[in-house]
Each structure stands twice: as C-alpha cells, then as structure tokens.
PDB file of C-alpha atoms in Angstrom:
ATOM      1  CA  MET A   1       8.283  -7.465  41.832  1.00 47.00           C
ATOM      2  CA  ALA A   2       7.459 -10.628  39.462  1.00 52.00           C
ATOM      3  CA  THR A   3       4.105 -11.087  38.256  1.00 56.00           C
ATOM      4  CA  SER A   4       1.799 -14.352  39.517  1.00 58.00           C
ATOM      5  CA  ALA A   5       2.115 -15.340  35.691  1.00 56.00           C
ATOM      6  CA  ALA A   6       5.898 -15.300  35.647  1.00 54.00           C
ATOM      7  CA  LEU A   7       6.196 -16.776  39.081  1.00 53.00           C
ATOM      8  CA  LYS A   8       3.984 -19.877  37.387  1.00 61.00           C
ATOM      9  CA  GLU A   9       6.440 -20.174  34.776  1.00 58.00           C
ATOM     10  CA  GLU A  10       9.425 -20.320  36.885  1.00 65.00           C
ATOM     11  CA  ASP A  11       7.900 -22.874  39.002  1.00 71.00           C
ATOM     12  CA  GLU A  12       7.212 -25.283  35.935  1.00 77.00           C
ATOM     13  CA  ALA A  13       9.137 -28.226  35.668  1.00 87.00           C
ATOM     14  CA  PRO A  14      11.193 -28.385  32.675  1.00 87.00           C
ATOM     15  CA  ALA A  15       9.350 -31.021  30.949  1.00 85.00           C
ATOM     16  CA  THR A  16       6.116 -29.444  31.402  1.00 91.00           C
ATOM     17  CA  ARG A  17       7.371 -26.235  29.705  1.00 92.00           C
ATOM     18  CA  PHE A  18       8.836 -28.252  26.852  1.00 92.00           C
ATOM     19  CA  ALA A  19       5.186 -30.062  26.670  1.00 94.00           C
ATOM     20  CA  LYS A  20       3.660 -26.830  26.247  1.00 95.00           C
ATOM     21  CA  ASP A  21       5.918 -25.284  23.624  1.00 96.00           C
ATOM     22  CA  GLN A  22       5.753 -28.433  21.844  1.00 97.00           C
ATOM     23  CA  LEU A  23       1.788 -28.287  22.081  1.00 97.00           C
ATOM     24  CA  LYS A  24       1.879 -24.602  20.911  1.00 97.00           C
ATOM     25  CA  ALA A  25       4.288 -25.252  17.827  1.00 98.00           C
ATOM     26  CA  ILE A  26       1.973 -27.739  16.734  1.00 98.00           C
ATOM     27  CA  ILE A  27      -0.998 -26.117  17.143  1.00 98.00           C
ATOM     28  CA  GLU A  28       0.772 -22.794  15.051  1.00 98.00           C
ATOM     29  CA  ARG A  29       1.883 -25.473  12.174  1.00 98.00           C
ATOM     30  CA  ILE A  30      -1.825 -26.788  11.836  1.00 98.00           C
ATOM     31  CA  GLU A  31      -2.798 -23.180  11.455  1.00 98.00           C
ATOM     32  CA  ARG A  32      -0.440 -22.407   9.131  1.00 98.00           C
ATOM     33  CA  LEU A  33      -1.195 -25.336   7.181  1.00 98.00           C
ATOM     34  CA  GLU A  34      -4.774 -24.771   7.343  1.00 98.00           C
ATOM     35  CA  GLU A  35      -4.406 -21.398   5.946  1.00 98.00           C
ATOM     36  CA  GLU A  36      -2.498 -22.837   2.933  1.00 98.00           C
ATOM     37  CA  LYS A  37      -4.827 -25.257   2.129  1.00 98.00           C
ATOM     38  CA  LYS A  38      -7.537 -22.335   2.038  1.00 98.00           C
ATOM     39  CA  THR A  39      -5.159 -20.310  -0.283  1.00 98.00           C
ATOM     40  CA  ILE A  40      -4.668 -23.679  -2.474  1.00 98.00           C
ATOM     41  CA  SER A  41      -8.280 -24.212  -2.437  1.00 98.00           C
ATOM     42  CA  ASP A  42      -8.976 -20.875  -3.521  1.00 98.00           C
ATOM     43  CA  ASP A  43      -6.534 -21.298  -6.004  1.00 98.00           C
ATOM     44  CA  ILE A  44      -8.202 -24.479  -7.585  1.00 98.00           C
ATOM     45  CA  ARG A  45     -11.358 -22.680  -7.411  1.00 98.00           C
ATOM     46  CA  ASP A  46      -9.976 -19.918  -9.826  1.00 98.00           C
ATOM     47  CA  VAL A  47      -8.773 -22.595 -12.086  1.00 98.00           C
ATOM     48  CA  TYR A  48     -11.930 -24.213 -12.299  1.00 98.00           C
ATOM     49  CA  ALA A  49     -13.493 -20.924 -12.955  1.00 98.00           C
ATOM     50  CA  GLU A  50     -11.154 -20.111 -15.827  1.00 98.00           C
ATOM     51  CA  ALA A  51     -11.871 -23.621 -17.484  1.00 98.00           C
ATOM     52  CA  LYS A  52     -15.328 -22.767 -17.136  1.00 98.00           C
ATOM     53  CA  GLY A  53     -14.913 -19.326 -18.927  1.00 98.00           C
ATOM     54  CA  ASN A  54     -12.980 -20.926 -21.537  1.00 98.00           C
ATOM     55  CA  GLY A  55     -15.953 -23.256 -22.315  1.00 98.00           C
ATOM     56  CA  PHE A  56     -15.184 -26.493 -20.665  1.00 98.00           C
ATOM     57  CA  ASP A  57     -17.376 -28.628 -18.578  1.00 98.00           C
ATOM     58  CA  VAL A  58     -16.369 -28.420 -14.959  1.00 98.00           C
ATOM     59  CA  LYS A  59     -18.139 -31.303 -13.856  1.00 98.00           C
ATOM     60  CA  VAL A  60     -16.322 -33.304 -16.403  1.00 98.00           C
ATOM     61  CA  LEU A  61     -13.220 -31.871 -15.396  1.00 98.00           C
ATOM     62  CA  ARG A  62     -13.838 -32.825 -11.838  1.00 97.00           C
ATOM     63  CA  THR A  63     -14.521 -36.505 -12.908  1.00 95.00           C
ATOM     64  CA  ILE A  64     -11.660 -36.753 -14.675  1.00 95.00           C
ATOM     65  CA  ILE A  65      -9.364 -35.364 -11.717  1.00 96.00           C
ATOM     66  CA  ARG A  66     -10.724 -37.993  -9.503  1.00 94.00           C
ATOM     67  CA  LEU A  67     -10.539 -40.875 -12.065  1.00 92.00           C
ATOM     68  CA  ARG A  68      -6.769 -39.950 -12.750  1.00 93.00           C
ATOM     69  CA  LYS A  69      -6.134 -40.377  -9.025  1.00 94.00           C
ATOM     70  CA  GLN A  70      -7.642 -43.821  -8.920  1.00 93.00           C
ATOM     71  CA  ASP A  71      -5.428 -47.061  -9.639  1.00 94.00           C
ATOM     72  CA  ALA A  72      -5.812 -48.248 -13.154  1.00 94.00           C
ATOM     73  CA  ASN A  73      -7.031 -51.578 -11.819  1.00 95.00           C
ATOM     74  CA  GLU A  74      -9.555 -49.975  -9.804  1.00 94.00           C
ATOM     75  CA  ARG A  75     -10.799 -47.826 -12.266  1.00 93.00           C
ATOM     76  CA  GLN A  76     -11.086 -50.898 -14.751  1.00 95.00           C
ATOM     77  CA  GLU A  77     -13.110 -52.787 -12.123  1.00 95.00           C
ATOM     78  CA  HIS A  78     -15.440 -49.605 -11.680  1.00 93.00           C
ATOM     79  CA  ASP A  79     -16.159 -49.494 -15.220  1.00 93.00           C
ATOM     80  CA  THR A  80     -16.908 -52.920 -15.958  1.00 96.00           C
ATOM     81  CA  ILE A  81     -19.243 -52.867 -12.959  1.00 97.00           C
ATOM     82  CA  LEU A  82     -20.887 -49.565 -14.142  1.00 96.00           C
ATOM     83  CA  GLU A  83     -21.039 -51.067 -17.757  1.00 97.00           C
ATOM     84  CA  THR A  84     -22.859 -54.438 -16.226  1.00 97.00           C
ATOM     85  CA  TYR A  85     -25.320 -52.010 -13.906  1.00 97.00           C
ATOM     86  CA  MET A  86     -26.200 -50.285 -17.282  1.00 97.00           C
ATOM     87  CA  GLN A  87     -26.578 -53.154 -19.359  1.00 96.00           C
ATOM     88  CA  ALA A  88     -28.733 -54.953 -16.533  1.00 97.00           C
ATOM     89  CA  LEU A  89     -30.869 -51.570 -16.751  1.00 97.00           C
ATOM     90  CA  GLY A  90     -30.828 -51.532 -20.524  1.00 96.00           C
ATOM     91  CA  MET A  91     -28.813 -48.345 -20.892  1.00 95.00           C
ATOM     92  CA  LEU A  92     -26.548 -49.609 -23.288  1.00 89.00           C
TER      93      LEU A  92
END
C-alpha cells in the first residue's frame, strides 16, 4: 500500500517535480558555498592573527588589502581628496 506522500509525488507533473528538484539543488549549493565562505573567513582570521603575532599592525594590513582592491585611478582620486581635506583642516 502506497503512502500519501508517495501518491502525491506520483501525481506531480514532471515540470513541478523538475522545479522542486532544481530548487533543492540550488539551496544545497548555496548552503555548501556558505560553509566554504565560513571556512575561508576563519582562515583569513587565522592569517591576520598570525600577522599580529609576528608584530604586524592588522588595521594597516586591512587598509592595504582594501587599497589593493581599488582601481589605481580611484585610489589616486581618493588620495587627492583626502589630502585636500587634511590641508583645509591644517593637518598637513
């Protein structure tokens, strides 16, 4: 005797079953990627801790990482604006 869940699956249209399978696959991929992201974040935190243990300033390292991601022109524009503001405030 078939269960009601089995009967419902048999009654589903192939397109509906395909959509459910596709949705399940997408969710599982996202979950795997989230787990990988957590692992990578933990690894990055460990590297920063190692750098700190070796006497490096972690805040400065984070700044350098952020700057290296920027386009050279964008970074130059930011530096120019920063210098202008600092000069206006008498900091230079």
